[in-house]
Amino acid sequence: MQLSRVLFSLALLLAPVAFVGTTWLYLYPLFDNACAFPSPPNGTAPFRLLALGDPQLEGDSSLPKAGAKVFRSFDGLVSNVQDAPTILEKWEFVRDAVRGIPKDLLKALEGYVRKPIDIRGNDLYLAHIVRTLRWWTTPSHVAVLGDLLGSQWIRDEEFERRRKRYWDVVFRGMEKVPERVMKGVETPGREGREAAEEEEGSEQKEEQAENKKWGGTVEILGGDKEWANRVINIAGNHDIGYAGDIDASRIARFERAFGSVNWDIVFTLPNATLPEPNEEQTSQHELPALRLVILNTMNLDTPAYDGDLQHETYEYINHVITTSRPVTDKTHATILLTHIPLHKEPGVCVDSPFFNFFEHSGVKEQNMLSEQASKIVLESMFGLSSNQWADGKGFGRRGIIVNGHDHAGCDVLHWTTQPGVESACPDKIDESEIHLPPALANASLLAEEPLEDAIVTNETLTETSSESESPPENQEPKWQAQRYPHLPYKATESGECIALNEVPHIREVTLRSIMGEFSGYAGFLAAWFDPSLGEKGEWKIEVSTCGLGVQHWWWAVHVVDFVLVLALVLGMVAVVTEGEATSESRRRSGKGVGLVDGDGKSNGEARVGGAGDGVGSRQRGAEKIP
């Protein structure tokens, strides 16, 4: 069978697989409704944040060192053989070294071949997700929620290599947020400035930058189209460490490459976007505003290695609090982007609360913030409170919290009760609308009276709950977390009914990692202003998530495509080669059938009728014989 036929048959077999796989790989956002930004009933949300969690770029620290030996089993073999007292022991050393050759070769292939290919493929996999989602969903902003790199312990040389891969491969064509935006101060030396103006204003600019640590920049939302090409980078524990090992050098290294660890910006809606602009909304401050807050949560908990850096973070939180609009102003909303999730009870998410500490310097590892640090974020930055007499009745500012760290992802509603406030639950509740704790869920099957009646009258349905489990009257209610989306009502173990949308609450989205092991997930956060809500309108914030699939699928599609193209190319080469071989064969066979003349020379022609003529001549010659 001809080789070309084999190759073309292989290509024909792979063609439909390659077509389907490639189409899905490059158009996957079109096949999944979750791979899109939520949108208002009419139009597109003006703020669309593509959020990515924990890429964790690995690097040369996982590869063999330059000049590393391949056959490590032969280390010390000569000296061991020389020192061995008997021939048998000498032979055993040689035998063990030879037996170690396959293991050394496998390790060398792992380090010098597979691992570099895996690292390169991982970069391209992440780049494919970023490029595809940006193309199909057109985000207005892009953010990476920490753990950009795989380790905070790497040296500066390796950090620089990974930084270069981050910008040149994964986020090719994009850039970090300019310093002038993060600091709220224009940096001297921008293009288009006269040298004289730069010299005249440089000292003043530097003084402003020193006095202004944080951002506070105010921009019109959608006014600067360059935001679509910028990456908002949040610091993670693999970038700068936890509280117990963060130092100024790591902070400075991260900020030079990716941007500040603490900064904020306020986006206001232009007057043209408001349905009925009025005189009360003439100043920029009174226009509906969306505030983006980037917070380093790695050193909120104690003990901390560097107290000054921790103090700086809390100083920044105070800056956010003091510069925020009143909690009663619902035309303002806050989007908090950070890395470590807030505290949750065990079982709510995949990760449970966990802390580990260095012997002397402080926090070594943590899955979540402590209850105290979480309370600071919820009650200070968002103004939420269990006190019904607090400003805004304790319901705080509109907003959402988005973070990473927990690679599996989690979506929750943080809420707390307000003592003295009557339940907002209706008299009759469908059991499908209420979340029951395990004790009640089991006991309700044995209850003689309907579940809703027992909840409304606060009757205890199970003997397992006791008065000691309820918090004392003078104790402030704790913050709790419920998986989102949630049922409208929740029953406590004491039988109390809580309407979750009628108590202080806020949503926290912990994004599943973009790493191939976790299916390359991404988050789509959309925010728009709805003038029909409340007295002056309120912001609506919605989030959806989707994944590409494990990295093996990305590899499989490209391997099939490569084999298909290779089969086609080799098949065409084989056709040409086989054609030339056939022509040569025919040319040679044509020379082989030529006639031989009477003088013994070939005439070089194949004469079909020659033999007949010869026979006829012999016959005529025979007739003349007497």
mmCIF file of C-alpha atoms in Angstrom, residues 231-436:
data_model
loop_
_atom_site.group_PDB
_atom_site.id
_atom_site.type_symbol
_atom_site.label_atom_id
_atom_site.label_comp_id
_atom_site.label_asym_id
_atom_site.label_seq_id
_atom_site.Cartn_x
_atom_site.Cartn_y
_atom_site.Cartn_z
ATOM 1 C CA VAL A 231 -3.950 44.347 34.236
ATOM 2 C CA ILE A 232 -4.888 45.107 37.834
ATOM 3 C CA ASN A 233 -2.538 42.849 39.804
ATOM 4 C CA ILE A 234 -3.361 41.932 43.404
ATOM 5 C CA ALA A 235 -0.539 40.653 45.604
ATOM 6 C CA GLY A 236 -0.821 37.080 46.862
ATOM 7 C CA ASN A 237 1.045 35.040 49.446
ATOM 8 C CA HIS A 238 3.134 33.372 46.716
ATOM 9 C CA ASP A 239 4.138 36.838 45.514
ATOM 10 C CA ILE A 240 5.125 38.544 48.766
ATOM 11 C CA GLY A 241 4.492 36.018 51.560
ATOM 12 C CA TYR A 242 2.220 35.911 54.599
ATOM 13 C CA ALA A 243 2.447 38.294 57.544
ATOM 14 C CA GLY A 244 5.267 36.265 59.089
ATOM 15 C CA ASP A 245 7.651 36.636 56.144
ATOM 16 C CA ILE A 246 6.614 39.797 54.248
ATOM 17 C CA ASP A 247 9.411 42.346 54.129
ATOM 18 C CA ALA A 248 9.951 45.666 52.366
ATOM 19 C CA SER A 249 12.177 44.170 49.659
ATOM 20 C CA ARG A 250 9.488 41.713 48.525
ATOM 21 C CA ILE A 251 6.871 44.450 48.491
ATOM 22 C CA ALA A 252 9.160 46.703 46.433
ATOM 23 C CA ARG A 253 10.016 43.887 44.009
ATOM 24 C CA PHE A 254 6.359 43.109 43.411
ATOM 25 C CA GLU A 255 5.348 46.729 43.001
ATOM 26 C CA ARG A 256 8.071 47.420 40.429
ATOM 27 C CA ALA A 257 6.880 44.528 38.294
ATOM 28 C CA PHE A 258 3.116 44.481 38.826
ATOM 29 C CA GLY A 259 1.907 47.583 40.670
ATOM 30 C CA SER A 260 1.056 48.778 44.170
ATOM 31 C CA VAL A 261 -0.290 46.347 46.762
ATOM 32 C CA ASN A 262 -2.742 48.941 48.157
ATOM 33 C CA TRP A 263 -4.544 51.527 46.031
ATOM 34 C CA ASP A 264 -8.002 52.600 44.946
ATOM 35 C CA ILE A 265 -9.803 54.452 42.195
ATOM 36 C CA VAL A 266 -13.290 55.914 41.823
ATOM 37 C CA PHE A 267 -15.212 55.665 38.544
ATOM 38 C CA THR A 268 -18.128 58.046 38.108
ATOM 39 C CA LEU A 269 -20.896 57.795 35.567
ATOM 40 C CA PRO A 270 -21.012 60.554 32.965
ATOM 41 C CA ASN A 271 -24.068 62.806 33.039
ATOM 42 C CA ALA A 272 -25.112 61.482 29.650
ATOM 43 C CA THR A 273 -25.704 57.999 31.092
ATOM 44 C CA LEU A 274 -28.252 59.222 33.650
ATOM 45 C CA PRO A 275 -31.863 59.089 32.489
ATOM 46 C CA GLU A 276 -32.874 62.404 34.051
ATOM 47 C CA PRO A 277 -29.938 64.510 35.250
ATOM 48 C CA ASN A 278 -31.045 66.940 37.913
ATOM 49 C CA GLU A 279 -29.549 69.879 39.740
ATOM 50 C CA GLU A 280 -28.765 67.787 42.798
ATOM 51 C CA GLN A 281 -26.334 65.676 40.755
ATOM 52 C CA THR A 282 -24.271 68.406 39.203
ATOM 53 C CA SER A 283 -20.967 67.888 41.015
ATOM 54 C CA GLN A 284 -18.653 65.001 40.204
ATOM 55 C CA HIS A 285 -18.797 63.804 43.808
ATOM 56 C CA GLU A 286 -22.589 63.442 43.725
ATOM 57 C CA LEU A 287 -22.717 61.449 40.521
ATOM 58 C CA PRO A 288 -23.210 57.679 40.863
ATOM 59 C CA ALA A 289 -19.761 56.238 41.588
ATOM 60 C CA LEU A 290 -18.125 52.838 41.606
ATOM 61 C CA ARG A 291 -15.054 52.473 43.804
ATOM 62 C CA LEU A 292 -12.395 49.865 43.102
ATOM 63 C CA VAL A 293 -10.339 48.989 46.206
ATOM 64 C CA ILE A 294 -7.187 46.846 45.960
ATOM 65 C CA LEU A 295 -6.166 45.565 49.390
ATOM 66 C CA ASN A 296 -3.172 43.535 50.601
ATOM 67 C CA THR A 297 -4.744 41.113 53.094
ATOM 68 C CA MET A 298 -1.566 39.088 53.700
ATOM 69 C CA ASN A 299 -0.562 41.125 56.740
ATOM 70 C CA LEU A 300 -3.924 41.912 58.345
ATOM 71 C CA ASP A 301 -3.487 39.164 60.929
ATOM 72 C CA THR A 302 -0.842 39.003 63.632
ATOM 73 C CA PRO A 303 1.893 38.412 64.556
ATOM 74 C CA ALA A 304 3.599 40.143 61.639
ATOM 75 C CA TYR A 305 7.294 40.117 60.744
ATOM 76 C CA ASP A 306 7.301 43.816 59.854
ATOM 77 C CA GLY A 307 5.040 45.892 62.091
ATOM 78 C CA ASP A 308 5.516 49.005 59.967
ATOM 79 C CA LEU A 309 4.200 47.276 56.845
ATOM 80 C CA GLN A 310 1.205 45.985 58.766
ATOM 81 C CA HIS A 311 0.538 49.447 60.158
ATOM 82 C CA GLU A 312 0.683 50.804 56.615
ATOM 83 C CA THR A 313 -2.035 48.385 55.521
ATOM 84 C CA TYR A 314 -4.323 49.447 58.350
ATOM 85 C CA GLU A 315 -3.557 53.060 57.554
ATOM 86 C CA TYR A 316 -4.731 52.400 54.014
ATOM 87 C CA ILE A 317 -7.959 50.835 55.323
ATOM 88 C CA ASN A 318 -8.562 54.008 57.345
ATOM 89 C CA HIS A 319 -7.979 55.990 54.149
ATOM 90 C CA VAL A 320 -10.702 53.974 52.402
ATOM 91 C CA ILE A 321 -13.105 54.474 55.317
ATOM 92 C CA THR A 322 -12.583 58.201 55.716
ATOM 93 C CA THR A 323 -12.812 58.958 51.986
ATOM 94 C CA SER A 324 -15.930 56.876 51.327
ATOM 95 C CA ARG A 325 -19.347 58.377 50.892
ATOM 96 C CA PRO A 326 -21.861 57.956 53.735
ATOM 97 C CA VAL A 327 -23.366 54.492 54.099
ATOM 98 C CA THR A 328 -26.775 56.025 53.453
ATOM 99 C CA ASP A 329 -25.699 56.999 49.923
ATOM 100 C CA LYS A 330 -26.678 54.000 47.815
ATOM 101 C CA THR A 331 -25.528 55.651 44.585
ATOM 102 C CA HIS A 332 -22.015 54.602 45.616
ATOM 103 C CA ALA A 333 -20.742 51.000 45.556
ATOM 104 C CA THR A 334 -17.413 49.389 46.479
ATOM 105 C CA ILE A 335 -15.723 46.457 44.762
ATOM 106 C CA LEU A 336 -13.000 45.038 46.993
ATOM 107 C CA LEU A 337 -10.310 43.029 45.182
ATOM 108 C CA THR A 338 -8.011 41.051 47.448
ATOM 109 C CA HIS A 339 -6.393 37.631 47.818
ATOM 110 C CA ILE A 340 -7.131 35.857 51.119
ATOM 111 C CA PRO A 341 -10.849 35.116 51.657
ATOM 112 C CA LEU A 342 -12.809 36.211 54.708
ATOM 113 C CA HIS A 343 -13.474 33.871 57.626
ATOM 114 C CA LYS A 344 -16.120 31.168 57.191
ATOM 115 C CA GLU A 345 -17.230 28.284 59.338
ATOM 116 C CA PRO A 346 -15.853 24.804 58.499
ATOM 117 C CA GLY A 347 -17.832 23.080 55.776
ATOM 118 C CA VAL A 348 -19.026 26.188 53.980
ATOM 119 C CA CYS A 349 -16.200 26.047 51.407
ATOM 120 C CA VAL A 350 -13.619 23.432 50.466
ATOM 121 C CA ASP A 351 -11.022 25.146 52.638
ATOM 122 C CA SER A 352 -11.646 25.398 56.372
ATOM 123 C CA PRO A 353 -10.129 27.946 58.770
ATOM 124 C CA PHE A 354 -6.451 27.158 59.281
ATOM 125 C CA PHE A 355 -3.444 29.010 60.711
ATOM 126 C CA ASN A 356 0.190 28.021 61.011
ATOM 127 C CA PHE A 357 2.925 30.171 62.560
ATOM 128 C CA PHE A 358 6.669 30.633 62.369
ATOM 129 C CA GLU A 359 8.386 30.062 65.674
ATOM 130 C CA HIS A 360 9.382 33.705 66.027
ATOM 131 C CA SER A 361 8.248 35.924 63.138
ATOM 132 C CA GLY A 362 4.484 35.352 62.895
ATOM 133 C CA VAL A 363 1.886 33.960 60.487
ATOM 134 C CA LYS A 364 3.369 31.291 58.230
ATOM 135 C CA GLU A 365 0.226 30.079 56.497
ATOM 136 C CA GLN A 366 -3.522 30.706 56.581
ATOM 137 C CA ASN A 367 -6.524 29.577 54.570
ATOM 138 C CA MET A 368 -8.722 32.511 55.561
ATOM 139 C CA LEU A 369 -8.571 35.725 57.497
ATOM 140 C CA SER A 370 -9.293 35.554 61.198
ATOM 141 C CA GLU A 371 -12.747 36.450 62.474
ATOM 142 C CA GLN A 372 -11.399 39.758 63.760
ATOM 143 C CA ALA A 373 -9.744 40.750 60.478
ATOM 144 C CA SER A 374 -12.867 39.740 58.563
ATOM 145 C CA LYS A 375 -15.004 41.832 60.879
ATOM 146 C CA ILE A 376 -12.780 44.861 60.199
ATOM 147 C CA VAL A 377 -13.326 44.463 56.467
ATOM 148 C CA LEU A 378 -17.090 43.950 56.759
ATOM 149 C CA GLU A 379 -17.911 46.548 59.375
ATOM 150 C CA SER A 380 -15.314 49.215 58.638
ATOM 151 C CA MET A 381 -14.814 49.222 54.891
ATOM 152 C CA PHE A 382 -18.446 48.392 54.057
ATOM 153 C CA GLY A 383 -20.116 49.904 57.141
ATOM 154 C CA LEU A 384 -22.190 46.803 57.910
ATOM 155 C CA SER A 385 -23.364 46.396 61.497
ATOM 156 C CA SER A 386 -25.499 44.218 63.753
ATOM 157 C CA ASN A 387 -26.626 47.418 65.488
ATOM 158 C CA GLN A 388 -29.948 48.500 64.047
ATOM 159 C CA TRP A 389 -29.303 52.068 65.245
ATOM 160 C CA ALA A 390 -26.083 52.445 63.252
ATOM 161 C CA ASP A 391 -25.983 54.746 60.222
ATOM 162 C CA GLY A 392 -28.004 53.299 57.386
ATOM 163 C CA LYS A 393 -29.638 50.904 59.892
ATOM 164 C CA GLY A 394 -26.509 48.781 59.724
ATOM 165 C CA PHE A 395 -26.982 47.753 56.100
ATOM 166 C CA GLY A 396 -23.791 49.483 55.005
ATOM 167 C CA ARG A 397 -22.600 50.331 51.519
ATOM 168 C CA ARG A 398 -23.457 48.511 48.350
ATOM 169 C CA GLY A 399 -20.633 46.344 47.098
ATOM 170 C CA ILE A 400 -19.008 42.968 46.662
ATOM 171 C CA ILE A 401 -15.780 41.197 47.694
ATOM 172 C CA VAL A 402 -13.804 39.235 45.092
ATOM 173 C CA ASN A 403 -10.691 37.217 45.935
ATOM 174 C CA GLY A 404 -8.707 34.031 45.235
ATOM 175 C CA HIS A 405 -6.413 31.788 47.326
ATOM 176 C CA ASP A 406 -8.895 28.903 47.670
ATOM 177 C CA HIS A 407 -8.176 27.155 44.381
ATOM 178 C CA ALA A 408 -11.469 25.265 44.394
ATOM 179 C CA GLY A 409 -13.462 28.504 44.564
ATOM 180 C CA CYS A 410 -16.413 29.462 46.727
ATOM 181 C CA ASP A 411 -19.362 31.848 46.493
ATOM 182 C CA VAL A 412 -20.974 32.931 49.779
ATOM 183 C CA LEU A 413 -23.215 35.463 51.438
ATOM 184 C CA HIS A 414 -21.893 36.958 54.692
ATOM 185 C CA TRP A 415 -24.686 38.001 57.039
ATOM 186 C CA THR A 416 -25.450 38.817 60.641
ATOM 187 C CA THR A 417 -28.570 39.319 62.710
ATOM 188 C CA GLN A 418 -29.735 42.469 64.481
ATOM 189 C CA PRO A 419 -31.076 41.893 68.015
ATOM 190 C CA GLY A 420 -34.353 43.642 68.570
ATOM 191 C CA VAL A 421 -35.415 43.549 64.923
ATOM 192 C CA GLU A 422 -38.463 41.416 64.265
ATOM 193 C CA SER A 423 -38.205 38.598 61.753
ATOM 194 C CA ALA A 424 -39.148 39.500 58.208
ATOM 195 C CA CYS A 425 -40.254 35.958 57.444
ATOM 196 C CA PRO A 426 -43.859 35.539 56.276
ATOM 197 C CA ASP A 427 -46.389 33.620 58.307
ATOM 198 C CA LYS A 428 -46.326 30.676 55.939
ATOM 199 C CA ILE A 429 -43.096 29.469 54.347
ATOM 200 C CA ASP A 430 -42.679 26.765 51.761
ATOM 201 C CA GLU A 431 -40.099 24.254 52.958
ATOM 202 C CA SER A 432 -38.308 24.581 49.593
ATOM 203 C CA GLU A 433 -37.572 28.248 50.378
ATOM 204 C CA ILE A 434 -35.838 27.748 53.695
ATOM 205 C CA HIS A 435 -32.430 26.375 54.575
ATOM 206 C CA LEU A 436 -32.406 24.038 57.555
#
